Amino acid sequence: MVVLEAAALTKHFNAKRTAFGGSRGVVRAVDNISFAIEPGKTLGVVGESGCGKTTTANLVLGLEAPTGGAIRFEGRDLTALDAAGRRHYRKSVQAVFQDPYASLSPRMRVSEIIAEPLITNEVVAKDELRRRVLEVLDLVGLPARAADLFPHEFSGGQRQRIAIARALMLSPKLVVLDEPVSALDVSIRAQILNLLRDLQARLGLSYLFIAHDLAAVAHMSHTIMVMYLGKIVESGDARTLAMAPKHPYTQALFSAALPSHPDERRDEIILSGEVPSPLNPPDGCRFHPRCPHATARCGAEEPLLAPVEGRQVACHLFDADARRAA
Amino acid sequence: MSSTPLLELENVSTHYVSQRGTRVVRAVDDVSLRIDAGETVGIVGESGSGKSTLALTILRLLPPAGRIVHGGMRLEGEDLLAKSDVEMRHVRGKRIAMILQDPMASLNPLFTVGDQVAEPIRVHEGVARKVAWQRARDLLKSVRIPSPETRVTQYPHEMSGGMRQRIVGAIGMSCGPRLLIADEPTTSLDLTIQAQYLNLLRELQRAHGLALIFITHNLGIVAKMCDQLVVMYAGRVVESGPVSRIFNAPMHPYTQALINSIPRMNGSQERLTAIDGQPPDLSALPAGCSFGPRCPRVIERCHVEAPPTFAPEDGRAVRCWHLAPHAEGARAAQPIGAA
């Protein structure tokens, strides 16, 4: 059974009104996307700013309400949950954010920071609380004496470990990782990525992993989903997708990733222009104004996700392949 | 290579001294560097490794607490440390230009783009406003800003991040510098925009025979753009040499660990090689080699004595006891432990 499933998930924001009260239109931040996260697996989300990956994370965390579609957690629709069900959901889905300098209160001791989710969600005796705090600190590789210190006494990597410890306190099923290593130094990143992988293996966690570092996503994920302007353009097995992307945007994105070795030569596809505003996305395929393979049809008809060589691609180029596969 | 290098640094040390002089941060320690015309050098290090202070040292733009305490710097044979403040002002922007990480912070929101691109031209060349503005339009065109005629009259907030960074690039190029220092120029940009920008820099470099220094923590940028690599750790250069030779056979344990810690695209599910511990506090450096406490190949001598720079191959320099030649010179006379 899947842990979390999104079906036709949509989030539109009303753009700020003008001074005269008229609405300026709708930002289609996330538009009709579907995905599933399996137990113990990682779903990686990649895309550039404005593609909707953070909105997707907020929807999964319940920080935003979808304007369309549904999220099902362990088979139950979130909107249909009663108060107890919602409490259970909030405990089961936790988050680790990008900047551990901003996400930890400088006025609280580490033990208080880590214990807070437990205090607000459960009734726990004091010594039991302390025992649990020390247990998760050990889990993330911090010494017990860290509990009585303040966040400023730690380096960036250690702070991120504290943030991870806090997320683990309620024994979640799913952890949303929004750029968990991009604020960290290079030599520390590998430590945190390894820790996250170890925790996944040990605790059977599922991850929703959002990052702009494609190699890190490819390394961490079982499945990758590529987003462009609120839509999924390609999704599938991480290795298949990273080694041989099919959608013209995915190809351009992965070709733009920096090489890990100077002898690594790849055919760079340099896209012209920039990502258009989601306030006024192009008709048809949203990528067509920048696409090197665009035809007249791309500007008129929106392509749907269809199976192509072991993954899903939304592109008219592969219509023939998709029909054959169907 | 007996010709005069474009820029040469010899044993430069820059320290930050606290007001009472009780705390000294050795941000840059005994750094030597040579850059030839048209060459691209990547300076790589983590936060606190001294790479940004090195850039400010070259430009002599250090904050009041910062002092160049030792060493020599020559630009095309001229002693940069002997120059007066007024003379330095003719070097900055004209012969050495710099691009900073955040274009929104380096552009003034109250002036039009045209004013800001034209300013260095007017200051350094004293030409009329009209002439400088015409040059500004040409510069915007050369950094691929669409419709430069209308863009010159706009303000920074009217443009996207990628466009702003290209404008900062245009300002850097405005007086035809010989050397451009780019400090994390693409960290605020999206991937496809970063690729556009790096290619643009490379084209500008080829067209003008410009030397480039990339200051970055990203080895990917070095792999893509640079000829020479300088790896800094705790204020010192621990390894330097040609990029492909270092990537193929890194010699310093820190460089080795750094290269092995990058995740690879083929999604291999093996563990990454992490470097334990964290970079040291620059005001309380460990005795001996600064990397010693984190080094997987540490030997006793590392804790006692900081290694000098060895030249294991032509064009390469490594600061590690494991590379000491077995019988040469007084300091490296003793045989070194397991390599």
XYZ file of C-alpha atoms in Angstrom:
665
model
C 0.000 0.000 0.000
C 1.225 3.460 -0.781
C 1.870 5.844 2.075
C 0.679 8.935 0.348
C -1.111 9.437 -2.909
C -1.983 12.634 -4.720
C -4.707 12.489 -7.348
C -5.215 15.370 -9.785
C -3.828 17.657 -7.104
C -4.292 21.313 -7.932
C -3.470 24.559 -6.157
C -4.381 27.880 -7.686
C -3.674 31.145 -5.932
C -5.603 34.297 -6.633
C -3.054 36.896 -7.620
C -2.979 40.060 -5.569
C -5.835 42.350 -6.357
C -5.202 45.638 -8.082
C -5.808 48.923 -6.288
C -9.317 49.039 -7.750
C -10.393 45.646 -6.449
C -10.207 43.797 -9.740
C -8.512 40.422 -9.695
C -5.362 40.049 -11.728
C -5.885 36.409 -12.469
C -4.911 33.061 -11.113
C -1.463 31.630 -10.430
C -1.554 27.967 -11.354
C 1.145 26.887 -8.918
C 0.308 23.196 -9.050
C -1.962 22.022 -11.818
C -3.506 18.586 -11.883
C -0.601 16.430 -10.744
C -0.742 12.857 -9.485
C 1.921 10.881 -7.700
C 2.362 8.199 -5.068
C 4.970 7.646 -2.363
C 5.681 4.050 -1.360
C 6.666 2.938 2.136
C 10.418 3.170 2.708
C 10.991 4.892 -0.644
C 12.028 8.358 -1.762
C 10.209 10.454 -4.314
C 12.510 13.176 -5.648
C 11.038 16.357 -7.071
C 13.124 18.531 -9.387
C 12.400 21.678 -11.292
C 13.370 25.328 -11.358
C 11.927 28.171 -9.325
C 8.242 28.598 -9.964
C 7.682 24.996 -11.033
C 5.500 24.279 -7.987
C 7.740 21.968 -5.998
C 7.515 23.951 -2.766
C 3.741 24.340 -3.172
C 3.561 20.569 -3.595
C 5.495 20.151 -0.343
C 3.183 22.595 1.436
C 0.131 20.711 0.194
C 1.532 17.412 1.437
C 2.335 18.980 4.804
C -1.195 20.328 5.031
C 0.094 23.900 5.197
C -2.034 24.769 2.183
C -5.429 23.399 1.208
C -5.677 22.141 -2.371
C -8.128 23.921 -4.676
C -8.738 20.711 -6.564
C -7.965 17.016 -6.450
C -7.167 15.008 -3.362
C -4.375 13.752 -1.144
C -4.879 10.309 0.328
C -2.803 9.179 3.278
C -2.802 5.445 3.930
C -5.829 5.266 1.661
C -7.897 7.907 3.428
C -8.777 11.250 1.862
C -7.398 14.097 3.971
C -10.476 16.253 3.574
C -12.645 13.439 4.941
C -10.604 12.983 8.140
C -12.095 13.723 11.543
C -10.127 15.627 14.203
C -8.379 12.501 15.468
C -7.519 11.471 11.918
C -6.036 14.878 11.190
C -3.940 14.699 14.371
C -2.669 11.323 13.303
C -1.825 12.711 9.860
C 0.051 15.707 11.236
C 2.113 13.404 13.426
C 2.854 11.046 10.578
C 4.143 13.677 8.170
C 7.094 15.814 9.281
C 9.432 18.255 7.554
C 13.089 19.266 7.418
C 13.754 22.613 5.818
C 16.639 24.168 3.954
C 18.162 26.568 6.424
C 18.905 25.178 9.885
C 19.879 28.703 10.970
C 16.284 29.829 10.433
C 14.365 26.707 11.398
C 15.657 26.381 14.985
C 14.677 28.898 17.653
C 17.839 30.518 19.072
C 16.162 30.896 22.478
C 15.394 27.248 23.060
C 17.723 24.519 24.230
C 18.129 21.592 21.873
C 16.195 19.333 24.249
C 13.261 21.766 24.206
C 13.376 22.081 20.420
C 13.343 18.345 19.940
C 10.756 17.657 22.643
C 8.302 20.305 21.468
C 6.469 18.215 18.849
C 5.973 15.479 21.431
C 4.708 17.875 24.109
C 2.159 19.407 21.760
C 0.953 16.066 20.423
C 1.089 13.567 23.255
C 0.959 13.337 27.028
C 4.372 12.159 28.128
C 6.001 11.976 31.554
C 9.087 14.113 32.090
C 11.686 11.365 32.353
C 10.113 9.515 29.436
C 10.442 12.747 27.432
C 14.116 13.026 28.313
C 14.687 9.395 27.366
C 13.054 9.935 23.963
C 15.094 13.106 23.353
C 18.354 11.275 24.033
C 17.202 8.406 21.865
C 16.626 10.561 18.760
C 19.820 12.536 19.400
C 21.670 9.245 19.298
C 19.803 8.299 16.150
C 21.057 11.392 14.317
C 24.588 10.999 15.640
C 24.700 13.758 18.249
C 26.100 13.247 21.762
C 23.744 13.298 24.755
C 25.302 16.505 26.083
C 23.956 18.310 22.973
C 20.527 18.262 24.645
C 21.397 21.066 27.058
C 23.060 23.392 24.555
C 21.625 26.127 22.376
C 21.529 26.029 18.535
C 24.226 28.711 18.181
C 26.713 26.297 19.729
C 26.460 24.028 16.697
C 27.718 24.142 13.133
C 25.373 24.061 10.141
C 25.629 20.309 9.691
C 24.945 19.635 13.366
C 21.995 22.007 13.315
C 20.549 20.122 10.397
C 20.935 16.966 12.494
C 18.924 18.685 15.249
C 16.216 19.585 12.719
C 16.141 15.960 11.578
C 15.928 14.787 15.208
C 12.923 17.039 15.748
C 11.238 15.617 12.658
C 11.814 12.074 13.930
C 10.436 12.706 17.406
C 6.881 11.703 16.482
C 7.991 8.565 14.596
C 6.625 9.815 11.266
C 5.915 7.707 8.204
C 6.796 10.417 5.704
C 9.356 13.207 5.949
C 9.294 16.125 3.534
C 12.876 17.213 2.852
C 12.876 20.645 1.216
C 16.454 21.347 0.046
C 17.901 19.700 3.172
C 21.572 20.091 2.205
C 21.787 23.142 -0.037
C 22.634 25.478 2.862
C 25.431 23.197 4.061
C 29.120 23.053 3.226
C 30.229 20.567 0.623
C 32.111 18.329 3.045
C 29.065 18.199 5.345
C 26.472 17.441 2.646
C 27.606 13.862 2.209
C 27.329 13.322 5.997
C 23.700 14.461 6.041
C 22.728 12.580 2.857
C 24.262 9.405 4.303
C 22.442 9.968 7.593
C 19.119 10.385 5.779
C 19.704 7.173 3.840
C 20.643 5.276 7.023
C 17.549 6.540 8.842
C 15.373 5.489 5.931
C 16.787 1.963 6.008
C 16.531 1.732 9.785
C 13.106 3.268 10.365
C 11.399 2.501 7.050
C 10.753 6.191 6.408
C 9.372 7.553 3.171
C 10.828 10.792 1.848
C 9.564 13.522 -0.404
C 12.929 14.950 -1.412
C 13.039 18.366 -3.043
C 16.343 19.767 -4.277
C 17.845 21.635 -7.158
C 21.028 19.550 -7.088
C 20.105 16.888 -9.630
C 22.930 14.534 -8.726
C 21.859 14.587 -5.072
C 18.261 13.836 -6.075
C 19.384 11.041 -8.387
C 21.490 9.629 -5.572
C 18.745 9.764 -2.944
C 15.571 8.937 -4.862
C 13.850 5.791 -6.032
C 11.457 7.734 -8.215
C 11.945 11.190 -9.716
C 9.258 13.602 -10.797
C 10.238 16.552 -12.996
C 8.008 19.615 -12.787
C 7.702 22.599 -15.075
C 5.273 25.462 -14.402
C 2.999 23.448 -12.128
C 2.866 20.338 -14.316
C 4.672 17.008 -14.222
C 6.546 16.681 -17.507
C 8.263 13.384 -16.742
C 8.343 10.903 -13.913
C 9.720 7.444 -13.341
C 12.479 5.298 -11.920
C 15.307 7.560 -10.739
C 18.133 5.792 -12.503
C 16.310 5.358 -15.819
C 15.258 8.972 -15.829
C 18.594 10.459 -14.774
C 20.631 8.413 -17.231
C 18.348 8.835 -20.249
C 15.814 11.627 -19.855
C 13.148 11.753 -22.566
C 11.161 14.959 -22.243
C 12.938 17.871 -23.978
C 12.805 19.884 -20.747
C 14.221 17.061 -18.636
C 16.939 16.595 -21.236
C 17.829 20.284 -21.111
C 17.710 20.342 -17.315
C 19.976 17.323 -16.894
C 22.334 18.536 -19.596
C 22.649 21.822 -17.700
C 23.674 20.036 -14.508
C 27.301 20.623 -13.699
C 29.650 17.745 -14.522
C 31.220 15.765 -11.687
C 34.454 15.404 -13.660
C 36.204 17.703 -16.166
C 36.465 14.883 -18.740
C 32.726 14.375 -18.597
C 31.466 15.851 -21.835
C 27.829 16.023 -22.603
C 25.818 17.631 -25.343
C 24.619 20.728 -23.667
C 21.187 21.902 -24.574
C 21.104 25.568 -23.738
C 17.501 26.722 -23.491
C 16.678 30.168 -24.700
C 14.673 32.516 -22.531
C 13.488 31.963 -18.993
C 10.634 30.209 -17.236
C 7.427 32.150 -18.037
C 5.210 33.441 -15.250
C 2.787 30.837 -13.840
C 0.255 33.673 -13.788
C -0.067 33.436 -17.511
C 1.275 30.073 -18.605
C 1.573 29.401 -22.345
C -1.259 27.511 -24.062
C -0.841 23.908 -25.079
C 2.388 22.460 -23.730
C 3.721 24.936 -21.179
C 7.261 24.294 -22.309
C 6.679 24.885 -26.037
C 7.998 28.495 -26.254
C 11.447 27.273 -25.087
C 11.352 23.814 -26.604
C 13.812 23.061 -29.419
C 11.410 20.465 -30.894
C 8.151 22.445 -30.678
C 5.623 22.062 -33.483
C 2.358 23.882 -34.181
C 0.484 21.200 -32.299
C 2.431 21.882 -29.088
C 1.074 25.414 -28.942
C -2.505 24.231 -29.302
C -2.911 20.922 -27.523
C -1.705 20.025 -24.074
C 0.200 16.721 -23.973
C -0.790 14.198 -21.304
C 1.471 11.893 -19.319
C 1.851 8.614 -21.177
C 4.193 5.645 -20.737
C 7.449 5.883 -22.714
C 10.288 3.414 -22.186
C 9.606 2.628 -18.565
C 8.551 6.071 -17.391
C 5.800 8.637 -17.884
C 6.366 11.538 -20.277
C 4.048 14.380 -21.216
C 5.197 15.282 -24.727
C 3.691 15.049 -28.215
C 7.004 13.752 -29.573
C 6.290 10.389 -28.010
C 2.627 10.001 -28.948
C 3.371 7.157 -31.372
C 5.468 5.303 -28.752
C 2.826 5.763 -26.127
C 0.074 4.386 -28.348
C 2.173 1.349 -29.124
C 2.773 0.763 -25.427
C -0.907 1.144 -24.575
C 56.495 30.235 -18.931
C 59.036 32.907 -18.268
C 56.739 35.735 -19.406
C 55.278 38.022 -16.770
C 52.130 36.469 -15.301
C 48.976 38.560 -15.269
C 48.652 38.245 -11.523
C 51.114 36.800 -9.096
C 50.682 36.322 -5.360
C 53.645 35.362 -3.237
C 53.175 34.037 0.287
C 50.294 36.388 0.976
C 48.763 36.334 4.453
C 45.709 38.319 5.454
C 44.610 38.410 9.063
C 41.602 39.900 10.761
C 42.586 41.423 14.065
C 40.009 42.219 16.747
C 39.861 45.746 18.090
C 41.983 45.042 21.158
C 44.296 42.847 19.164
C 43.543 39.839 21.321
C 41.970 37.697 18.625
C 43.642 37.062 15.301
C 41.837 35.221 12.543
C 44.242 33.897 9.943
C 41.792 34.094 7.052
C 44.454 33.795 4.351
C 47.734 32.193 5.278
C 50.813 31.998 3.077
C 49.007 31.806 -0.267
C 50.952 31.832 -3.524
C 49.155 31.978 -6.834
C 49.910 32.662 -10.476
C 47.397 33.499 -13.180
C 48.305 33.988 -16.831
C 46.327 36.042 -19.303
C 43.237 34.253 -20.597
C 43.443 31.525 -17.979
C 40.577 30.322 -15.783
C 41.337 29.479 -12.184
C 38.871 27.960 -9.743
C 39.394 28.646 -6.058
C 37.459 26.059 -4.096
C 36.831 25.872 -0.392
C 34.125 25.712 2.227
C 32.750 28.668 4.127
C 35.522 30.034 6.291
C 38.289 28.655 4.098
C 39.392 32.182 3.223
C 38.478 32.135 -0.449
C 36.401 35.325 -0.360
C 38.999 37.095 1.785
C 41.562 36.138 -0.848
C 39.470 37.897 -3.502
C 39.152 40.999 -1.333
C 42.888 40.868 -0.687
C 43.643 40.915 -4.414
C 41.402 43.959 -4.820
C 42.664 45.486 -1.545
C 39.058 45.930 -0.472
C 39.391 44.423 2.995
C 37.193 45.655 5.843
C 38.991 47.799 8.477
C 39.895 44.800 10.656
C 41.544 42.998 7.773
C 45.262 43.437 7.165
C 47.610 42.043 4.571
C 50.381 41.155 6.997
C 52.794 39.452 4.682
C 53.621 38.719 1.067
C 53.640 40.376 -2.333
C 51.106 40.841 -5.122
C 51.956 41.881 -8.657
C 49.558 42.697 -11.479
C 51.332 42.613 -14.853
C 54.574 43.141 -12.989
C 53.346 46.138 -10.969
C 53.432 45.873 -7.205
C 49.815 46.099 -6.031
C 50.740 46.555 -2.373
C 52.849 49.628 -3.161
C 49.970 51.419 -4.820
C 48.233 54.296 -3.104
C 44.491 54.224 -2.532
C 43.970 56.523 -5.502
C 46.064 54.303 -7.743
C 44.156 51.234 -6.524
C 40.925 52.913 -7.566
C 42.252 52.931 -11.134
C 42.931 49.214 -10.894
C 39.535 48.191 -9.525
C 36.830 48.112 -12.164
C 39.329 48.996 -14.875
C 41.904 46.209 -14.792
C 40.390 43.828 -12.251
C 36.616 43.572 -12.028
C 34.504 41.527 -9.664
C 31.098 39.845 -9.845
C 29.380 39.036 -6.561
C 26.941 36.313 -5.660
C 23.727 38.231 -5.223
C 22.934 40.570 -8.131
C 20.127 42.264 -6.203
C 22.587 43.311 -3.519
C 25.237 44.547 -5.940
C 22.875 46.649 -8.036
C 21.484 49.909 -6.733
C 17.673 49.807 -6.821
C 17.419 53.597 -7.206
C 19.362 53.950 -10.433
C 18.529 52.737 -13.904
C 20.512 49.893 -15.379
C 21.983 52.283 -17.959
C 23.336 54.572 -15.244
C 24.964 51.679 -13.448
C 26.558 50.117 -16.509
C 27.750 53.528 -17.734
C 29.147 54.624 -14.356
C 32.491 52.788 -14.453
C 33.035 53.923 -18.049
C 32.479 57.559 -17.076
C 34.623 57.269 -13.961
C 37.548 55.471 -15.548
C 37.542 57.004 -19.000
C 35.952 60.387 -18.324
C 33.804 60.230 -21.439
C 30.537 62.103 -21.928
C 27.312 60.631 -20.598
C 25.931 60.074 -24.074
C 28.981 58.113 -25.178
C 28.960 56.025 -22.007
C 25.262 55.234 -22.433
C 25.818 54.130 -26.007
C 28.566 51.812 -24.741
C 26.165 50.582 -22.034
C 23.645 49.617 -24.718
C 26.318 47.703 -26.625
C 27.403 45.959 -23.429
C 23.856 44.860 -22.619
C 23.626 43.482 -26.131
C 26.896 41.601 -25.670
C 25.519 39.906 -22.528
C 22.378 38.906 -24.493
C 19.857 41.219 -22.894
C 16.932 41.399 -25.321
C 15.930 44.903 -26.491
C 18.792 46.753 -24.737
C 17.436 50.126 -25.906
C 14.457 49.873 -23.538
C 16.271 47.893 -20.833
C 18.848 50.638 -20.180
C 16.131 52.929 -18.907
C 14.661 50.314 -16.568
C 15.427 49.572 -12.920
C 16.863 46.326 -11.506
C 13.534 45.243 -9.980
C 11.986 45.102 -13.437
C 14.247 42.209 -14.416
C 14.608 38.533 -13.605
C 17.458 37.124 -11.532
C 19.281 35.784 -14.570
C 19.039 39.119 -16.343
C 20.285 41.012 -13.287
C 23.303 38.758 -13.026
C 24.062 39.395 -16.703
C 23.851 43.126 -16.019
C 26.364 42.736 -13.199
C 28.507 40.889 -15.741
C 28.133 43.797 -18.167
C 29.267 46.223 -15.465
C 32.275 44.018 -14.807
C 33.152 43.975 -18.504
C 32.487 47.677 -19.063
C 36.079 48.895 -18.927
C 37.673 45.911 -20.600
C 39.361 44.371 -17.544
C 42.221 41.889 -17.828
C 40.976 39.844 -14.892
C 37.442 39.120 -13.728
C 36.896 37.673 -10.254
C 33.539 35.927 -9.909
C 32.580 35.098 -6.321
C 29.878 32.376 -6.402
C 28.342 34.014 -9.477
C 25.601 31.467 -10.106
C 24.425 30.242 -6.704
C 21.288 32.365 -6.870
C 20.404 31.186 -10.387
C 18.307 28.280 -11.621
C 20.043 25.399 -13.351
C 19.208 26.227 -16.967
C 19.917 29.916 -16.326
C 23.213 29.002 -14.670
C 24.200 27.068 -17.803
C 23.324 30.081 -19.972
C 25.364 32.374 -17.745
C 28.456 30.182 -17.564
C 28.478 29.840 -21.347
C 28.145 33.599 -21.677
C 31.132 34.130 -19.374
C 33.166 31.692 -21.442
C 32.296 33.495 -24.678
C 33.196 36.868 -23.184
C 36.442 35.403 -21.953
C 37.389 34.060 -25.375
C 36.392 37.264 -27.126
C 38.460 39.495 -24.839
C 41.307 37.231 -23.734
C 40.152 37.710 -20.167
C 41.511 35.824 -17.180
C 38.824 34.492 -14.833
C 38.934 33.552 -11.181
C 35.957 31.513 -10.007
C 35.501 31.493 -6.266
C 33.126 28.678 -5.462
C 32.326 25.742 -3.236
C 31.006 23.868 -6.236
C 33.487 21.477 -7.845
C 31.064 21.088 -10.749
C 31.699 24.687 -11.827
C 35.423 24.013 -11.694
C 35.035 20.824 -13.738
C 33.052 22.692 -16.345
C 34.887 26.005 -16.551
C 38.415 26.009 -15.173
C 41.958 25.184 -16.321
C 43.606 25.470 -12.918
C 42.276 24.516 -9.509
C 43.272 25.920 -6.137
C 41.836 24.082 -3.111
C 41.751 26.068 0.112
C 41.261 24.754 3.613
C 41.355 26.888 6.750
C 43.071 29.815 5.001
C 45.730 27.784 3.230
C 46.121 26.387 -0.243
C 46.282 22.631 0.334
C 46.474 21.634 -3.304
C 46.783 23.380 -6.651
C 47.370 22.360 -10.236
C 45.679 21.641 -13.573
C 42.004 20.724 -13.128
C 41.939 17.450 -15.036
C 45.066 16.139 -13.333
C 43.680 16.939 -9.882
C 40.295 15.353 -10.664
C 41.951 12.229 -12.055
C 44.433 11.865 -9.227
C 43.855 14.140 -6.259
C 46.822 14.024 -3.885
C 45.807 15.884 -0.732
C 43.474 13.822 1.498
C 41.086 16.792 1.688
C 40.853 17.099 -2.094
C 40.394 13.343 -2.364
C 37.566 13.383 0.158
C 35.957 16.423 -1.455
C 35.898 14.828 -4.900
C 34.598 11.527 -3.522
C 31.839 13.200 -1.533
C 29.977 14.523 -4.599
C 26.914 12.453 -5.524
C 27.041 11.210 -9.134
C 24.289 11.366 -11.682
C 24.202 7.631 -12.422
C 22.283 7.361 -9.171
C 24.582 4.698 -7.771
C 23.078 3.558 -4.504
C 26.400 3.270 -2.711
C 27.253 5.448 0.278
C 28.926 8.781 -0.233
C 32.351 9.254 1.271
C 31.710 11.807 3.973
C 34.387 13.860 5.691
C 33.969 13.516 9.439
C 33.945 16.499 11.736
C 33.818 20.087 10.602
C 36.149 22.870 9.450
C 38.177 24.406 12.300
C 37.752 27.811 13.894
C 40.230 30.116 12.159
C 41.080 31.941 15.367
C 41.970 28.698 17.155
C 43.600 26.499 14.563
C 44.888 23.094 15.618
C 48.651 22.703 15.860
C 50.341 21.271 12.817
C 48.238 20.608 9.725
C 44.784 22.244 9.999
C 43.157 19.271 8.291
C 44.854 16.809 10.658
C 41.880 16.308 13.035
C 39.620 15.279 10.114
C 42.191 13.521 7.982
C 41.811 9.764 7.362
C 45.555 9.406 6.683
C 46.851 11.446 9.593
C 50.270 10.552 11.036
C 51.981 11.761 14.165
C 54.030 14.389 12.418
C 50.839 16.123 11.127
C 49.882 17.132 14.668
C 53.301 18.542 15.417
C 54.412 20.412 12.374
C 52.417 22.037 9.566
C 53.549 20.621 6.226
C 55.221 22.951 3.732
C 54.211 22.929 0.082
C 55.676 20.085 -1.934
C 55.792 19.873 -5.711
C 55.193 16.174 -6.462
C 54.796 16.838 -10.199
C 55.530 19.716 -12.502
C 52.785 22.331 -12.126
C 51.266 20.787 -9.011
C 51.640 21.814 -5.397
C 50.378 19.905 -2.368
C 50.644 20.764 1.292
C 50.780 17.324 2.877
C 53.475 15.335 4.635
C 52.614 12.250 2.604
C 54.107 13.933 -0.444
C 57.412 14.861 1.081
C 60.280 13.549 -1.022
C 62.214 10.997 0.994
C 65.612 12.592 0.814
C 65.608 16.220 -0.092
C 66.028 19.361 1.963
C 66.378 19.576 5.711
C 62.670 19.833 6.604
C 61.581 16.824 4.649
C 64.581 14.684 5.368
C 62.910 12.067 7.532
C 61.050 9.270 5.836
C 57.314 9.654 6.008
C 54.851 7.070 7.314
C 52.612 4.834 5.249
C 51.454 6.620 2.110
